[in-house]
Amino acid sequence: NAGVTQTPKFRVLKTGQSMTLLCAQDMNHEYMYWYRQDPGMGLRLIHYSVGEGTTAKGEVPDGYNVSRLKKQNFLLGLESAAPSQTSVYFCASRKAGQLSYEQYFGPGTRLTVT
Amino acid sequence: SQQGEEDPQALSIQEGENATMNCSYKTSINNLQWYRQNSGRGLVHLILIRSNEREKHSGRLRVTLDTSKKSSSLLITASRAADTASYFCATVVSGGYQKVTFGTGTKLQVIP
């Protein structure tokens, strides 16, 4: 099992450009999450999905869109990148059901917006 | 605002010593989880403690939870250089979905 994978690993964008980050999981998990990690801020939830075809906003959703067309994939889109979106982005997934289920994280995507 | 705040922000110890890091939170929780993050990698789940538990052990890890003080501590005994990483607490509250909030982390350096 590959677990949770993210592509790309690194990306540099110019202000105003767009891009899509792909997250894929092979554990048949229902829930998927997108976080951003900034120095001194911990992880902040951007968007999440509790199942195929459903998405919802997290703590910091502005400037991002998501889609979950297939259960195993969760896409994060930046329509018009801004320097404030320079960050490391992590995807995570977990089983539905008990609140005690742990989250499994991908290796991250380091994004720089110039 | 952050649900979990960790203390200290950074910790440097010699191999073989014990490392203790603390997490404080603000609201009632269902459970609290600790994760480790090696440099440049994703987070890995270490241990979970439920709100009705006071102490949990897993190998060299010991977690305590004091719901009256809204705080938790993670103790790593007999530390090794491989324990060098950042450690995050994550609080889980009941709601429409699993609302998980991560703290700001403690950066642990274990010197060989």
Short mmCIF file of N, CA and C in Angstrom, two decimals, chain A residues 29-109:
data_model
loop_
_atom_site.label_atom_id
_atom_site.label_comp_id
_atom_site.label_asym_id
_atom_site.label_seq_id
_atom_site.Cartn_x
_atom_site.Cartn_y
_atom_site.Cartn_z
N HIS A 29 -10.45 5.16 2.48
CA HIS A 29 -10.94 6.05 3.54
C HIS A 29 -12.02 6.98 3.01
N GLU A 30 -13.01 7.23 3.89
CA GLU A 30 -14.10 8.12 3.49
C GLU A 30 -13.73 9.59 3.63
N TYR A 31 -13.02 9.91 4.70
CA TYR A 31 -12.73 11.32 4.99
C TYR A 31 -11.36 11.71 4.44
N MET A 32 -11.30 12.90 3.86
CA MET A 32 -10.03 13.43 3.39
C MET A 32 -9.94 14.90 3.74
N TYR A 33 -8.71 15.37 3.95
CA TYR A 33 -8.48 16.73 4.45
C TYR A 33 -7.32 17.38 3.70
N TRP A 34 -7.39 18.69 3.59
CA TRP A 34 -6.26 19.49 3.13
C TRP A 34 -5.89 20.47 4.23
N TYR A 35 -4.59 20.47 4.61
CA TYR A 35 -4.06 21.39 5.60
C TYR A 35 -2.94 22.22 4.97
N ARG A 36 -2.69 23.36 5.58
CA ARG A 36 -1.47 24.08 5.27
C ARG A 36 -0.68 24.24 6.56
N GLN A 37 0.64 24.21 6.41
CA GLN A 37 1.51 24.33 7.58
C GLN A 37 2.46 25.49 7.37
N ASP A 38 2.38 26.45 8.27
CA ASP A 38 3.25 27.62 8.23
C ASP A 38 4.04 27.67 9.51
N PRO A 39 5.25 28.23 9.47
CA PRO A 39 6.10 28.28 10.67
C PRO A 39 5.37 28.91 11.85
N GLY A 40 5.42 28.23 12.99
CA GLY A 40 4.81 28.76 14.20
C GLY A 40 3.30 28.70 14.25
N MET A 41 2.68 28.14 13.20
CA MET A 41 1.20 28.15 13.16
C MET A 41 0.60 26.76 13.28
N GLY A 42 1.40 25.74 13.31
CA GLY A 42 0.84 24.40 13.31
C GLY A 42 0.16 24.10 11.98
N LEU A 43 -0.77 23.18 11.99
CA LEU A 43 -1.52 22.85 10.77
C LEU A 43 -2.89 23.49 10.85
N ARG A 44 -3.29 24.07 9.75
CA ARG A 44 -4.63 24.68 9.68
C ARG A 44 -5.43 24.03 8.56
N LEU A 45 -6.67 23.71 8.87
CA LEU A 45 -7.52 23.00 7.93
C LEU A 45 -8.07 23.94 6.87
N ILE A 46 -7.87 23.56 5.60
CA ILE A 46 -8.34 24.41 4.49
C ILE A 46 -9.74 23.95 4.06
N HIS A 47 -9.85 22.71 3.62
CA HIS A 47 -11.12 22.10 3.22
C HIS A 47 -11.06 20.63 3.60
N TYR A 48 -12.24 20.03 3.68
CA TYR A 48 -12.29 18.61 3.96
C TYR A 48 -13.45 17.97 3.19
N SER A 49 -13.45 16.65 3.17
CA SER A 49 -14.51 15.92 2.46
C SER A 49 -14.87 14.68 3.28
N VAL A 50 -16.16 14.44 3.43
CA VAL A 50 -16.59 13.27 4.18
C VAL A 50 -17.06 12.16 3.25
N GLY A 51 -16.93 12.37 1.97
CA GLY A 51 -17.28 11.32 1.02
C GLY A 51 -17.22 11.82 -0.40
N GLU A 52 -17.27 10.88 -1.32
CA GLU A 52 -17.22 11.23 -2.74
C GLU A 52 -18.31 12.22 -3.09
N GLY A 53 -17.93 13.29 -3.77
CA GLY A 53 -18.90 14.28 -4.22
C GLY A 53 -19.27 15.33 -3.19
N THR A 54 -18.72 15.24 -1.97
CA THR A 54 -19.03 16.22 -0.93
C THR A 54 -17.76 16.89 -0.44
N THR A 55 -17.82 18.22 -0.26
CA THR A 55 -16.70 18.96 0.30
C THR A 55 -17.25 20.02 1.24
N ALA A 56 -16.39 20.52 2.12
CA ALA A 56 -16.80 21.57 3.05
C ALA A 56 -15.61 22.42 3.42
N LYS A 57 -15.89 23.64 3.89
CA LYS A 57 -14.83 24.57 4.23
C LYS A 57 -14.28 24.27 5.61
N GLY A 58 -12.98 24.50 5.75
CA GLY A 58 -12.35 24.37 7.05
C GLY A 58 -12.09 25.73 7.64
N GLU A 59 -10.97 25.86 8.28
CA GLU A 59 -10.62 27.08 9.02
C GLU A 59 -10.15 28.22 8.11
N VAL A 60 -9.41 27.89 7.05
CA VAL A 60 -8.82 28.92 6.18
C VAL A 60 -9.10 28.60 4.71
N PRO A 61 -10.35 28.67 4.24
CA PRO A 61 -10.69 28.22 2.89
C PRO A 61 -10.50 29.25 1.78
N ASP A 62 -10.34 30.53 2.15
CA ASP A 62 -10.33 31.58 1.13
C ASP A 62 -9.15 31.42 0.17
N GLY A 63 -9.45 31.52 -1.14
CA GLY A 63 -8.42 31.43 -2.15
C GLY A 63 -8.18 30.01 -2.66
N TYR A 64 -8.92 29.05 -2.10
CA TYR A 64 -8.76 27.64 -2.47
C TYR A 64 -10.11 27.04 -2.87
N ASN A 65 -10.05 26.06 -3.80
CA ASN A 65 -11.23 25.26 -4.08
C ASN A 65 -10.82 23.80 -4.10
N VAL A 66 -11.78 22.93 -3.89
CA VAL A 66 -11.49 21.50 -3.82
C VAL A 66 -12.54 20.71 -4.60
N SER A 67 -12.16 19.50 -4.96
CA SER A 67 -13.12 18.60 -5.57
C SER A 67 -12.79 17.17 -5.18
N ARG A 68 -13.85 16.36 -5.04
CA ARG A 68 -13.69 14.95 -4.68
C ARG A 68 -14.62 14.15 -5.61
N LEU A 69 -14.15 13.98 -6.83
CA LEU A 69 -14.95 13.27 -7.82
C LEU A 69 -14.85 11.77 -7.66
N LYS A 70 -13.73 11.30 -7.13
CA LYS A 70 -13.53 9.89 -6.86
C LYS A 70 -13.17 9.73 -5.40
N LYS A 71 -13.56 8.64 -4.80
CA LYS A 71 -13.33 8.44 -3.38
C LYS A 71 -11.85 8.50 -3.03
N GLN A 72 -11.00 8.04 -3.92
CA GLN A 72 -9.59 7.96 -3.57
C GLN A 72 -8.81 9.24 -3.83
N ASN A 73 -9.43 10.22 -4.49
CA ASN A 73 -8.70 11.44 -4.85
C ASN A 73 -9.35 12.68 -4.26
N PHE A 74 -8.50 13.62 -3.84
CA PHE A 74 -8.97 14.89 -3.31
C PHE A 74 -8.07 15.97 -3.90
N LEU A 75 -8.64 16.87 -4.69
CA LEU A 75 -7.86 17.87 -5.39
C LEU A 75 -8.00 19.22 -4.70
N LEU A 76 -6.90 19.94 -4.60
CA LEU A 76 -6.90 21.29 -4.05
C LEU A 76 -6.46 22.25 -5.15
N GLY A 77 -7.28 23.24 -5.45
CA GLY A 77 -6.98 24.18 -6.51
C GLY A 77 -6.72 25.58 -5.99
N LEU A 78 -5.74 26.23 -6.61
CA LEU A 78 -5.49 27.65 -6.36
C LEU A 78 -5.78 28.34 -7.69
N GLU A 79 -6.80 29.16 -7.74
CA GLU A 79 -7.19 29.78 -9.01
C GLU A 79 -6.28 30.95 -9.38
N SER A 80 -5.88 31.72 -8.38
CA SER A 80 -5.02 32.89 -8.63
C SER A 80 -4.08 33.01 -7.44
N ALA A 81 -2.90 32.40 -7.58
CA ALA A 81 -2.01 32.28 -6.43
C ALA A 81 -1.52 33.64 -5.93
N ALA A 82 -1.37 33.71 -4.61
CA ALA A 82 -0.87 34.92 -3.95
C ALA A 82 0.32 34.53 -3.06
N PRO A 83 1.24 35.47 -2.83
CA PRO A 83 2.40 35.15 -1.97
C PRO A 83 2.00 34.62 -0.59
N SER A 84 0.82 35.03 -0.10
CA SER A 84 0.36 34.54 1.21
C SER A 84 0.03 33.04 1.20
N GLN A 85 -0.02 32.46 0.01
CA GLN A 85 -0.30 31.02 -0.09
C GLN A 85 0.99 30.19 -0.15
N THR A 86 2.11 30.85 -0.03
CA THR A 86 3.37 30.14 0.13
C THR A 86 3.30 29.35 1.42
N SER A 87 3.46 28.04 1.32
CA SER A 87 3.27 27.19 2.48
C SER A 87 3.63 25.75 2.12
N VAL A 88 3.54 24.89 3.11
CA VAL A 88 3.62 23.45 2.85
C VAL A 88 2.21 22.89 3.03
N TYR A 89 1.75 22.17 2.04
CA TYR A 89 0.38 21.65 2.03
C TYR A 89 0.40 20.14 2.28
N PHE A 90 -0.43 19.74 3.23
CA PHE A 90 -0.55 18.32 3.56
C PHE A 90 -1.97 17.84 3.33
N CYS A 91 -2.04 16.66 2.78
CA CYS A 91 -3.30 15.96 2.64
C CYS A 91 -3.34 14.85 3.69
N ALA A 92 -4.52 14.55 4.18
CA ALA A 92 -4.68 13.46 5.15
C ALA A 92 -5.99 12.74 4.87
N SER A 93 -6.07 11.51 5.34
CA SER A 93 -7.32 10.76 5.19
C SER A 93 -7.54 9.93 6.44
N ARG A 94 -8.78 9.51 6.64
CA ARG A 94 -9.08 8.60 7.75
C ARG A 94 -10.38 7.87 7.46
N LYS A 95 -10.60 6.81 8.20
CA LYS A 95 -11.85 6.06 8.09
C LYS A 95 -12.97 6.87 8.72
N ALA A 96 -14.16 6.68 8.23
CA ALA A 96 -15.34 7.27 8.87
C ALA A 96 -15.68 6.43 10.09
N GLY A 97 -16.50 7.00 10.95
CA GLY A 97 -16.96 6.23 12.11
C GLY A 97 -16.45 6.84 13.39
N GLN A 98 -15.68 6.08 14.13
CA GLN A 98 -15.27 6.53 15.46
C GLN A 98 -14.37 7.75 15.42
N LEU A 99 -14.57 8.62 16.40
CA LEU A 99 -13.73 9.81 16.48
C LEU A 99 -12.30 9.47 16.82
N SER A 100 -12.05 8.25 17.26
CA SER A 100 -10.69 7.88 17.65
C SER A 100 -9.83 7.44 16.48
N TYR A 101 -10.42 7.35 15.31
CA TYR A 101 -9.60 6.91 14.18
C TYR A 101 -8.55 7.97 13.86
N GLU A 102 -7.33 7.51 13.61
CA GLU A 102 -6.23 8.43 13.34
C GLU A 102 -6.27 8.91 11.90
N GLN A 103 -5.60 10.02 11.66
CA GLN A 103 -5.43 10.52 10.31
C GLN A 103 -4.09 10.02 9.76
N TYR A 104 -4.09 9.72 8.47
CA TYR A 104 -2.87 9.33 7.76
C TYR A 104 -2.50 10.48 6.83
N PHE A 105 -1.25 10.89 6.91
CA PHE A 105 -0.81 12.06 6.17
C PHE A 105 0.05 11.70 4.97
N GLY A 106 -0.05 12.54 3.95
CA GLY A 106 0.86 12.45 2.83
C GLY A 106 2.16 13.17 3.15
N PRO A 107 3.15 13.11 2.23
CA PRO A 107 4.47 13.69 2.49
C PRO A 107 4.55 15.20 2.33
N GLY A 108 3.50 15.80 1.79
CA GLY A 108 3.48 17.25 1.67
C GLY A 108 3.89 17.77 0.29
N THR A 109 3.41 18.98 -0.01
CA THR A 109 3.80 19.73 -1.21
C THR A 109 4.29 21.09 -0.75
#
